[in-house]
Tab-separated table of C-alpha atoms and ligand atoms in Angstrom:
chain	number	residue	atom	x	y	z
A	1	MET	CA	81.026	-12.982	-17.817
A	2	SER	CA	83.619	-12.159	-15.439
A	3	LEU	CA	83.120	-10.752	-11.998
A	4	LEU	CA	85.835	-9.253	-9.437
A	5	ILE	CA	85.514	-9.153	-5.832
A	6	ARG	CA	88.005	-6.424	-4.606
A	7	GLY	CA	88.463	-3.740	-1.827
A	8	ALA	CA	87.559	-6.594	1.073
A	9	SER	CA	89.614	-6.082	4.312
A	10	GLN	CA	90.045	-9.712	4.986
A	11	LEU	CA	88.813	-13.072	3.149
A	12	ALA	CA	88.304	-16.044	4.924
A	13	THR	CA	88.101	-19.506	4.127
A	14	PRO	CA	88.277	-23.195	5.084
A	15	LEU	CA	90.091	-25.174	2.589
A	16	GLY	CA	89.751	-28.589	0.848
A	17	ARG	CA	87.136	-30.984	-1.013
A	18	SER	CA	86.427	-32.781	1.846
A	19	ALA	CA	84.994	-32.510	5.570
A	20	ARG	CA	87.566	-31.213	7.908
A	21	ARG	CA	87.995	-32.746	11.318
A	22	HIS	CA	89.738	-32.231	14.693
A	23	GLY	CA	91.836	-29.414	14.649
A	24	GLU	CA	91.353	-28.828	10.976
A	25	LEU	CA	88.350	-27.988	11.441
A	26	GLY	CA	89.135	-24.749	12.891
A	27	ARG	CA	92.094	-24.003	10.385
A	28	VAL	CA	90.439	-21.137	8.233
A	29	ALA	CA	92.883	-19.569	5.713
A	30	VAL	CA	92.767	-15.677	6.640
A	31	HIS	CA	94.206	-12.963	3.878
A	32	THR	CA	94.334	-9.443	3.763
A	33	ASP	CA	94.339	-7.666	0.377
A	34	TRP	CA	93.033	-10.793	-1.526
A	35	VAL	CA	90.449	-10.485	-4.498
A	36	VAL	CA	88.140	-13.258	-5.703
A	37	ARG	CA	87.805	-13.481	-9.643
A	38	CYS	CA	84.556	-15.388	-11.183
A	39	ASP	CA	84.632	-16.669	-14.534
A	40	ASP	CA	81.468	-18.168	-16.044
A	41	GLY	CA	80.255	-18.726	-12.387
A	42	THR	CA	83.674	-20.270	-11.310
A	43	ILE	CA	86.297	-19.293	-9.060
A	44	ALA	CA	89.428	-18.599	-11.522
A	45	PHE	CA	91.927	-16.920	-8.884
A	46	VAL	CA	91.741	-16.282	-5.270
A	47	GLY	CA	95.100	-14.497	-4.181
A	48	PRO	CA	97.005	-10.759	-3.517
A	49	THR	CA	94.706	-7.928	-5.480
A	50	ALA	CA	98.577	-6.841	-7.364
A	51	GLU	CA	98.932	-10.660	-8.409
A	52	HIS	CA	95.307	-10.569	-9.937
A	53	ASP	CA	96.001	-7.127	-11.786
A	54	ALA	CA	99.220	-8.527	-13.432
A	55	ARG	CA	97.618	-11.809	-14.678
A	56	PHE	CA	94.224	-10.698	-15.785
A	57	PRO	CA	92.313	-8.368	-17.952
A	58	ALA	CA	89.749	-6.148	-16.510
A	59	ALA	CA	86.706	-8.159	-15.194
A	60	ASP	CA	83.279	-7.432	-16.786
A	61	LEU	CA	81.646	-6.528	-13.100
A	62	VAL	CA	83.678	-5.558	-10.038
A	63	LEU	CA	81.932	-5.757	-6.618
A	64	ASP	CA	83.504	-3.587	-4.206
A	65	ALA	CA	83.740	-5.282	-0.916
A	66	ASP	CA	83.956	-1.903	0.624
A	67	GLY	CA	86.277	-3.086	3.727
A	68	GLY	CA	83.879	-6.070	4.362
A	69	CYS	CA	84.946	-9.708	5.006
A	70	VAL	CA	84.738	-12.219	2.136
A	71	ILE	CA	83.722	-15.609	2.947
A	72	PRO	CA	82.076	-18.771	1.397
A	73	ALA	CA	78.497	-18.615	0.884
A	74	PHE	CA	76.382	-20.968	3.464
A	75	VAL	CA	75.451	-24.228	2.619
A	76	ASP	CA	72.385	-25.505	4.558
A	77	PRO	CA	72.079	-29.327	4.677
A	78	HIS	CA	68.937	-29.930	6.466
A	79	THR	CA	66.013	-27.809	5.673
A	80	HIS	CA	62.100	-28.531	5.715
A	81	PRO	CA	61.510	-25.434	3.707
A	82	VAL	CA	58.003	-26.252	1.818
A	83	TRP	CA	54.832	-25.912	4.346
A	84	ALA	CA	51.836	-24.182	4.845
A	85	GLY	CA	50.107	-22.512	7.999
A	86	SER	CA	52.158	-21.574	10.937
A	87	ARG	CA	52.972	-23.052	14.566
A	88	GLU	CA	53.500	-20.082	16.704
A	89	GLY	CA	50.489	-21.205	19.420
A	90	GLU	CA	52.971	-23.923	20.105
A	91	PHE	CA	55.412	-21.118	21.325
A	92	ASN	CA	53.755	-20.079	24.154
A	93	ARG	CA	52.659	-23.931	24.970
A	94	ARG	CA	56.216	-24.769	25.131
A	95	LEU	CA	56.972	-21.551	27.715
A	96	ARG	CA	54.314	-22.537	29.732
A	97	GLY	CA	56.114	-25.818	30.001
A	98	GLU	CA	54.479	-28.323	27.133
A	99	SER	CA	56.929	-30.375	25.569
A	100	TYR	CA	57.219	-30.732	21.554
A	101	MET	CA	56.076	-33.955	21.752
A	102	ASP	CA	53.342	-33.785	24.303
A	103	ILE	CA	52.383	-30.725	22.057
A	104	ALA	CA	52.188	-33.332	19.149
A	105	ARG	CA	50.088	-36.084	20.987
A	106	SER	CA	47.693	-33.771	21.605
A	107	GLY	CA	46.929	-32.974	17.755
A	108	GLY	CA	49.535	-30.140	17.348
A	109	GLY	CA	53.160	-30.415	16.182
A	110	ILE	CA	54.156	-31.996	12.788
A	111	ASN	CA	50.715	-33.352	11.836
A	112	ALA	CA	48.886	-30.019	12.537
A	113	THR	CA	51.108	-28.932	9.464
A	114	VAL	CA	50.511	-31.948	7.580
A	115	ARG	CA	46.822	-30.467	7.744
A	116	ALA	CA	47.463	-27.131	6.214
A	117	THR	CA	49.893	-28.307	3.681
A	118	ARG	CA	47.351	-30.936	2.715
A	119	ALA	CA	44.934	-28.382	1.970
A	120	ALA	CA	47.137	-25.980	0.087
A	121	SER	CA	48.104	-25.485	-3.428
A	122	PHE	CA	51.013	-26.201	-5.681
A	123	GLU	CA	50.988	-22.129	-6.149
A	124	GLY	CA	50.510	-21.308	-2.825
A	125	LEU	CA	53.438	-23.690	-1.726
A	126	LEU	CA	55.507	-22.171	-4.174
A	127	ALA	CA	55.049	-18.620	-3.329
A	128	SER	CA	55.555	-19.133	0.294
A	129	THR	CA	58.994	-21.826	-0.223
A	130	LEU	CA	60.262	-18.681	-2.862
A	131	SER	CA	59.727	-16.257	-0.118
A	132	ARG	CA	61.629	-18.372	2.062
A	133	LEU	CA	64.248	-19.028	-0.343
A	134	ASP	CA	64.749	-15.019	-0.807
A	135	ARG	CA	65.484	-14.829	3.009
A	136	PHE	CA	67.880	-17.851	3.064
A	137	LEU	CA	69.766	-16.036	0.283
A	138	GLU	CA	69.543	-12.422	2.017
A	139	HIS	CA	71.591	-14.353	5.042
A	140	GLY	CA	74.304	-15.676	2.818
A	141	THR	CA	72.626	-19.137	2.021
A	142	THR	CA	73.120	-20.125	-1.706
A	143	THR	CA	72.634	-23.954	-1.242
A	144	ILE	CA	70.092	-25.815	0.746
A	145	GLU	CA	68.835	-29.505	1.266
A	146	ALA	CA	64.905	-29.672	1.229
A	147	LYS	CA	62.906	-32.113	2.435
A	148	SER	CA	59.487	-33.217	2.125
A	149	GLY	CA	57.728	-35.075	4.579
A	150	TYR	CA	54.452	-32.554	5.427
A	151	GLY	CA	52.176	-34.679	3.303
A	152	LEU	CA	52.445	-38.138	4.488
A	153	ASP	CA	50.239	-39.199	1.608
A	154	LEU	CA	51.572	-39.958	-1.623
A	155	ALA	CA	49.528	-36.870	-3.955
A	156	THR	CA	50.985	-34.313	-1.315
A	157	GLU	CA	54.520	-35.614	-0.601
A	158	ILE	CA	55.101	-35.729	-4.935
A	159	ARG	CA	53.320	-31.916	-4.351
A	160	MET	CA	55.863	-30.740	-2.064
A	161	LEU	CA	58.801	-32.415	-3.769
A	162	GLU	CA	57.747	-30.697	-7.031
A	163	VAL	CA	57.398	-27.655	-5.296
A	164	ILE	CA	61.201	-28.237	-4.568
A	165	ALA	CA	61.792	-29.083	-8.380
A	166	ALA	CA	60.207	-25.625	-9.487
A	167	ALA	CA	61.667	-23.484	-7.104
A	168	ASN	CA	65.214	-25.126	-7.931
A	169	ARG	CA	64.843	-24.066	-11.669
A	170	ASP	CA	63.250	-20.766	-10.869
A	171	HIS	CA	65.261	-19.422	-8.145
A	172	PRO	CA	69.128	-18.488	-7.480
A	173	VAL	CA	69.175	-20.804	-4.356
A	174	ASP	CA	70.175	-24.432	-5.400
A	175	LEU	CA	68.161	-26.960	-3.553
A	176	HIS	CA	69.048	-30.837	-3.155
A	177	PRO	CA	65.639	-32.462	-2.427
A	178	THR	CA	65.008	-35.469	0.118
A	179	CYS	CA	62.358	-37.654	0.899
A	180	LEU	CA	61.199	-37.504	4.039
A	181	ALA	CA	57.745	-39.045	3.772
A	182	ALA	CA	58.707	-41.103	7.221
A	183	HIS	CA	58.457	-37.876	9.042
A	184	GLU	CA	55.508	-38.922	10.957
A	185	VAL	CA	52.796	-41.413	11.201
A	186	PRO	CA	49.598	-39.933	9.262
A	187	PRO	CA	46.145	-39.995	10.923
A	188	GLU	CA	45.091	-42.273	8.736
A	189	HIS	CA	47.381	-44.748	10.289
A	190	ARG	CA	47.581	-43.778	13.717
A	191	GLY	CA	48.409	-46.676	15.934
A	192	ASP	CA	49.290	-48.853	12.993
A	193	THR	CA	53.036	-47.538	12.572
A	194	ASP	CA	53.628	-51.130	10.506
A	195	GLY	CA	51.181	-50.542	8.354
A	196	TRP	CA	52.268	-46.924	7.337
A	197	VAL	CA	56.059	-48.266	6.994
A	198	ASP	CA	54.806	-50.970	4.730
A	199	ARG	CA	53.151	-48.408	2.316
A	200	LEU	CA	55.823	-46.484	2.570
A	201	VAL	CA	57.797	-49.162	1.081
A	202	ALA	CA	55.965	-51.095	-1.221
A	203	GLU	CA	54.399	-47.728	-2.599
A	204	ILE	CA	55.595	-44.555	-1.559
A	205	HIS	CA	59.218	-44.382	-1.553
A	206	PRO	CA	59.451	-46.248	-5.289
A	207	ASN	CA	56.997	-44.018	-6.681
A	208	ILE	CA	58.592	-40.706	-5.472
A	209	ALA	CA	62.145	-42.551	-6.600
A	210	ARG	CA	60.526	-43.552	-10.290
A	211	ARG	CA	59.400	-40.048	-10.379
A	212	GLY	CA	62.974	-38.617	-10.118
A	213	LEU	CA	61.948	-35.896	-7.209
A	214	ALA	CA	64.625	-36.997	-4.420
A	215	GLU	CA	68.368	-37.441	-4.250
A	216	ALA	CA	67.917	-38.546	-0.721
A	217	VAL	CA	65.412	-40.285	1.997
A	218	ASP	CA	65.676	-39.561	5.656
A	219	VAL	CA	63.567	-41.298	8.463
A	220	PHE	CA	62.747	-39.292	12.115
A	221	CYS	CA	64.023	-42.026	13.748
A	222	GLU	CA	62.338	-41.171	17.551
A	223	GLN	CA	61.009	-42.935	20.244
A	224	GLY	CA	57.186	-42.833	19.360
A	225	VAL	CA	57.811	-41.766	15.795
A	226	PHE	CA	59.824	-44.581	13.992
A	227	ASP	CA	61.955	-46.870	16.025
A	228	LEU	CA	65.044	-48.765	14.847
A	229	ASP	CA	63.844	-51.786	13.008
A	230	GLN	CA	61.463	-49.878	11.398
A	231	THR	CA	63.991	-47.232	10.294
A	232	ARG	CA	65.820	-49.845	9.153
A	233	ARG	CA	62.794	-51.213	7.055
A	234	LEU	CA	62.887	-47.834	5.737
A	235	LEU	CA	66.269	-47.350	4.488
A	236	ALA	CA	66.902	-50.930	3.372
A	237	ASP	CA	66.067	-50.140	-0.182
A	238	ALA	CA	67.641	-46.880	-0.749
A	239	ASP	CA	70.421	-47.872	-2.734
A	240	SER	CA	68.467	-49.812	-5.085
A	241	LEU	CA	66.253	-46.665	-5.321
A	242	GLY	CA	69.596	-44.664	-5.834
A	243	TRP	CA	68.648	-42.652	-2.805
A	244	ARG	CA	71.602	-41.390	-0.352
A	245	VAL	CA	70.709	-41.294	3.356
A	246	HIS	CA	70.188	-38.633	5.812
A	247	LEU	CA	68.566	-39.389	9.039
A	248	HIS	CA	67.147	-37.701	12.171
A	249	ALA	CA	68.906	-39.281	14.768
A	250	ASP	CA	69.029	-38.901	18.634
A	251	GLU	CA	66.880	-35.661	18.654
A	252	LEU	CA	65.055	-36.223	21.651
A	253	THR	CA	65.996	-39.808	22.748
A	254	PRO	CA	69.245	-41.942	23.003
A	255	LEU	CA	67.827	-44.570	20.600
A	256	GLY	CA	70.980	-45.376	18.825
A	257	GLY	CA	70.276	-43.636	15.531
A	258	ALA	CA	73.591	-42.447	15.389
A	259	GLU	CA	75.070	-45.610	15.241
A	260	LEU	CA	72.294	-47.168	12.616
A	261	ALA	CA	73.294	-44.194	10.308
A	262	VAL	CA	76.672	-45.542	9.998
A	263	GLU	CA	75.653	-49.057	9.826
A	264	LEU	CA	73.914	-47.867	6.706
A	265	GLY	CA	76.322	-45.726	5.669
A	266	ALA	CA	74.475	-42.419	5.258
A	267	LEU	CA	75.466	-39.490	3.999
A	268	SER	CA	74.880	-37.642	7.243
A	269	ALA	CA	72.865	-38.142	11.171
A	270	ASP	CA	71.315	-35.376	12.299
A	271	HIS	CA	70.238	-33.598	15.573
A	272	LEU	CA	72.198	-35.827	17.900
A	273	MET	CA	71.247	-33.871	21.042
A	274	CYS	CA	70.826	-37.391	22.604
A	275	VAL	CA	73.966	-38.940	21.047
A	276	THR	CA	75.569	-41.362	23.380
A	277	GLU	CA	79.431	-41.938	23.514
A	278	ALA	CA	78.894	-45.092	21.629
A	279	GLY	CA	77.372	-42.993	18.694
A	280	ILE	CA	80.326	-40.458	18.437
A	281	ASP	CA	82.551	-43.665	18.082
A	282	ALA	CA	80.748	-44.929	15.644
A	283	LEU	CA	80.461	-41.484	13.765
A	284	ALA	CA	84.266	-40.567	14.580
A	285	GLY	CA	85.344	-43.885	13.060
A	286	SER	CA	83.109	-43.020	9.703
A	287	GLU	CA	82.240	-40.745	6.849
A	288	THR	CA	78.984	-39.825	7.839
A	289	VAL	CA	78.910	-36.386	8.557
A	290	ALA	CA	77.510	-34.798	12.244
A	291	VAL	CA	74.849	-32.332	11.254
A	292	LEU	CA	74.243	-30.200	14.366
A	293	LEU	CA	70.962	-28.183	14.569
A	294	PRO	CA	71.555	-25.613	17.575
A	295	GLY	CA	68.474	-23.780	16.407
A	296	THR	CA	66.192	-26.700	17.503
A	297	SER	CA	67.423	-26.759	21.023
A	298	PHE	CA	67.379	-22.985	21.451
A	299	PHE	CA	64.046	-22.857	20.101
A	300	LEU	CA	62.493	-26.245	22.039
A	301	ARG	CA	64.664	-24.869	25.228
A	302	THR	CA	66.406	-28.336	25.399
A	303	ALA	CA	70.049	-29.804	25.559
A	304	TYR	CA	72.620	-28.473	22.779
A	305	ALA	CA	74.616	-31.810	20.983
A	306	PRO	CA	77.559	-32.502	22.319
A	307	ALA	CA	79.347	-30.396	19.632
A	308	ARG	CA	82.761	-30.296	21.609
A	309	ARG	CA	82.777	-34.238	21.911
A	310	LEU	CA	81.839	-34.461	18.636
A	311	VAL	CA	84.746	-32.435	17.332
A	312	ASP	CA	86.948	-33.882	19.587
A	313	ALA	CA	86.365	-37.472	19.010
A	314	GLY	CA	87.198	-36.653	15.051
A	315	CYS	CA	83.474	-36.458	13.824
A	316	ALA	CA	82.841	-34.401	10.692
A	317	VAL	CA	80.768	-32.017	12.547
A	318	ALA	CA	78.407	-29.574	9.856
A	319	LEU	CA	75.791	-26.799	10.731
A	320	ALA	CA	72.037	-26.384	9.577
A	321	THR	CA	69.362	-24.518	10.882
A	322	ASP	CA	66.812	-27.248	10.064
A	323	CYS	CA	64.148	-24.432	8.897
A	324	ASN	CA	60.669	-25.847	9.938
A	325	PRO	CA	57.076	-24.276	11.193
A	326	GLY	CA	57.640	-26.449	14.667
A	327	SER	CA	61.349	-26.724	16.070
A	328	SER	CA	63.211	-23.863	14.122
A	329	PRO	CA	61.658	-21.247	12.149
A	330	THR	CA	64.902	-19.865	10.838
A	331	GLU	CA	66.481	-19.219	7.534
A	332	SER	CA	69.604	-17.706	9.166
A	333	MET	CA	72.815	-19.548	8.996
A	334	PRO	CA	74.216	-16.433	10.912
A	335	ALA	CA	71.649	-17.194	13.898
A	336	ILE	CA	72.909	-20.494	13.788
A	337	LEU	CA	76.490	-19.742	13.804
A	338	ALA	CA	75.709	-17.470	16.883
A	339	LEU	CA	74.082	-20.555	18.732
A	340	ALA	CA	76.710	-23.209	17.638
A	341	THR	CA	79.535	-20.637	19.127
A	342	LEU	CA	77.784	-19.317	22.258
A	343	GLY	CA	75.731	-22.104	22.795
A	344	MET	CA	77.796	-25.403	21.999
A	345	GLY	CA	80.829	-23.798	22.683
A	346	LEU	CA	82.609	-24.064	18.715
A	347	SER	CA	85.153	-22.156	18.026
A	348	VAL	CA	84.197	-19.066	14.947
A	349	GLU	CA	86.503	-20.697	12.689
A	350	GLU	CA	84.949	-24.568	13.623
A	351	ALA	CA	81.734	-22.554	13.039
A	352	LEU	CA	82.397	-21.252	9.633
A	353	THR	CA	83.924	-24.614	8.637
A	354	ALA	CA	80.779	-26.432	9.692
A	355	ALA	CA	78.613	-24.220	7.863
A	356	THR	CA	80.302	-23.753	4.391
A	357	LEU	CA	82.920	-27.238	3.260
A	358	ASN	CA	81.579	-29.748	6.094
A	359	ALA	CA	78.083	-28.702	5.333
A	360	ALA	CA	78.849	-29.306	1.540
A	361	ALA	CA	79.980	-32.635	2.532
A	362	ALA	CA	77.087	-33.729	4.267
A	363	ILE	CA	74.894	-33.389	0.882
A	364	GLY	CA	77.863	-34.546	-0.959
A	365	ARG	CA	79.011	-31.609	-2.643
A	366	SER	CA	82.171	-30.663	-0.989
A	367	ALA	CA	84.432	-30.961	-4.008
A	368	GLU	CA	82.156	-28.383	-5.795
A	369	ILE	CA	81.112	-25.757	-3.203
A	370	GLY	CA	81.804	-24.874	0.470
A	371	SER	CA	85.292	-22.788	-0.051
A	372	LEU	CA	87.175	-20.533	-1.818
A	373	GLU	CA	89.117	-22.268	-4.114
A	374	VAL	CA	89.804	-22.077	-7.882
A	375	GLY	CA	87.509	-24.586	-9.843
A	376	LYS	CA	84.990	-24.396	-7.268
A	377	ARG	CA	81.675	-22.948	-7.851
A	378	ALA	CA	81.599	-19.080	-7.215
A	379	ASP	CA	79.031	-18.948	-4.268
A	380	ILE	CA	80.417	-16.015	-2.433
A	381	ALA	CA	79.063	-13.999	1.229
A	382	VAL	CA	80.694	-10.362	1.550
A	383	LEU	CA	80.111	-9.558	5.017
A	384	ALA	CA	79.095	-5.816	6.354
A	385	GLY	CA	81.968	-6.432	9.068
A	386	PRO	CA	85.446	-6.440	8.795
A	387	SER	CA	86.278	-9.736	9.877
A	388	PHE	CA	84.378	-13.501	10.063
A	389	HIS	CA	83.825	-12.902	13.910
A	390	HIS	CA	81.125	-10.076	12.793
A	391	LEU	CA	79.392	-13.348	11.704
A	392	VAL	CA	78.499	-13.982	15.716
A	393	TYR	CA	79.836	-11.017	17.474
A	394	HIS	CA	77.408	-8.651	15.673
A	395	TYR	CA	74.660	-11.060	16.935
A	396	GLY	CA	70.806	-10.943	16.303
A	397	VAL	CA	70.581	-8.951	13.020
A	398	ASN	CA	71.910	-10.066	9.518
A	399	PRO	CA	75.761	-9.525	9.070
A	400	ILE	CA	75.617	-10.577	5.311
A	401	ARG	CA	75.746	-7.254	2.708
A	402	HIS	CA	76.307	-8.974	-0.554
A	403	VAL	CA	75.996	-12.310	-1.545
A	404	VAL	CA	76.898	-13.751	-5.235
A	405	LYS	CA	75.638	-16.591	-6.729
A	406	ASN	CA	77.054	-18.662	-9.320
A	407	GLY	CA	79.274	-15.887	-10.171
A	408	ARG	CA	76.694	-13.738	-10.398
A	409	VAL	CA	75.470	-10.748	-7.899
A	410	VAL	CA	72.397	-12.195	-6.721
A	411	VAL	CA	72.093	-9.818	-3.039
A	412	ARG	CA	73.788	-6.404	-3.404
A	413	ASP	CA	74.150	-3.533	-0.266
A	414	ARG	CA	71.304	-5.934	1.759
A	415	GLN	CA	68.948	-5.546	-1.318
A	416	LEU	CA	67.880	-8.849	-3.249
A	417	VAL	CA	68.533	-8.111	-6.651
A	418	ALA	CA	68.011	-11.338	-8.491
A	419	ARG	CA	64.899	-13.768	-7.556
A	420	SER	CA	65.566	-15.988	-10.660
A	421	ARG	CA	68.113	-17.745	-12.493
B	501	NIG	O1	63.937	-31.546	12.598
B	501	NIG	N1	62.127	-34.201	14.216
B	501	NIG	C1	61.344	-33.308	13.333
B	501	NIG	N2	61.123	-32.783	12.282
B	501	NIG	C2	61.573	-31.499	12.470
B	501	NIG	C3	60.359	-30.830	13.258
B	501	NIG	C4	59.060	-30.763	12.329
B	501	NIG	C5	58.340	-29.777	12.691
B	501	NIG	O2	58.236	-29.928	14.146
B	501	NIG	O3	57.130	-29.566	12.000
B	501	NIG	C6	62.799	-31.665	13.317
B	501	NIG	O4	63.109	-30.670	14.652
B	502	FE	FE1	64.529	-31.607	10.704
């Protein structure tokens, strides 16, 4: 099956098979009158229209970009997409001045979603997750990292990860599962964080690893949640369980999470709103990707991560939604790009690379996805606007017109046309 995307006024993509840093982050290849050809789910040609037509037979299917801009589909390397209930009541409380942590301490926050998620069935969780995946796809995202973490007991953590596995089988979006059983201290262990850490290490992590339900592990390393020593204990045997490491690091307080992520050889250190200079230096000298989540700062009305300092220091910076019911309830990477540029000071080029190629690196997939290059998977978005600047310029609306996943048109003229694999 071959697909040809033609009629684009512009094609814009970062280039490479690993994360870009420094000036390279902002180096986006931009071409006019270029096409992309996909053969059996893989990009077979990216280049001038005339060269394609001279070298290749007619494609089985042609997608007319109709003057729109063609970009690699987004990769979202940090999401919490499985949950029940909603927490819009916390929105007003925060507007009146309560902090995220105040609300969590008074019975709201993560533990409120844990109560709702524990009470939800597999079928109910799968249905709401699939409808969130529809919105990821409609906004141009074809691959996400997906965390558990609203169960905080073995049975519900397994249920969440089984929902992620089922969604990955059924839905066009690719999901990369992460075990985040160390998201909070559950009510059964209130005041006994060490006892909960013991159970995670002895029982819950090994059980989930044995079932093959996760590729990676994550910990909410934060004052009042898991401190550095507890986080170290939680991640000490990640290798032997076959797991890569992500870390919620320096989100609300400067605890040294970035340094710990580097020490542990983590794939990514995420959030980093409160990262220190030492943390920035450590990240810059490492392969650990700095995943920034400006939606969370926007939604919690807290400071943005120091994106410019991280980029200028040479860190591999990526962007993600953090999609979750408490601190960033959005599936929209274009919204994140708007915040990354207008709020954090990245250029549009830097933001595009951070949301595609570097985001793929943050989940260890930059050799396969994240740019429009021959041999990569054909995961492609077509904007309604004529240049990639329309991603952020035409803000507050969905700028995506068509989406191609594995060489198949899954969103056409803003309509979801394929909801299964
Ligand atoms: O990434 N920081 C911890 N976890 C999420 C929030 C989860 C929630 O509030 O439900 C985050 O911000
Ligand atoms: Fe998160």
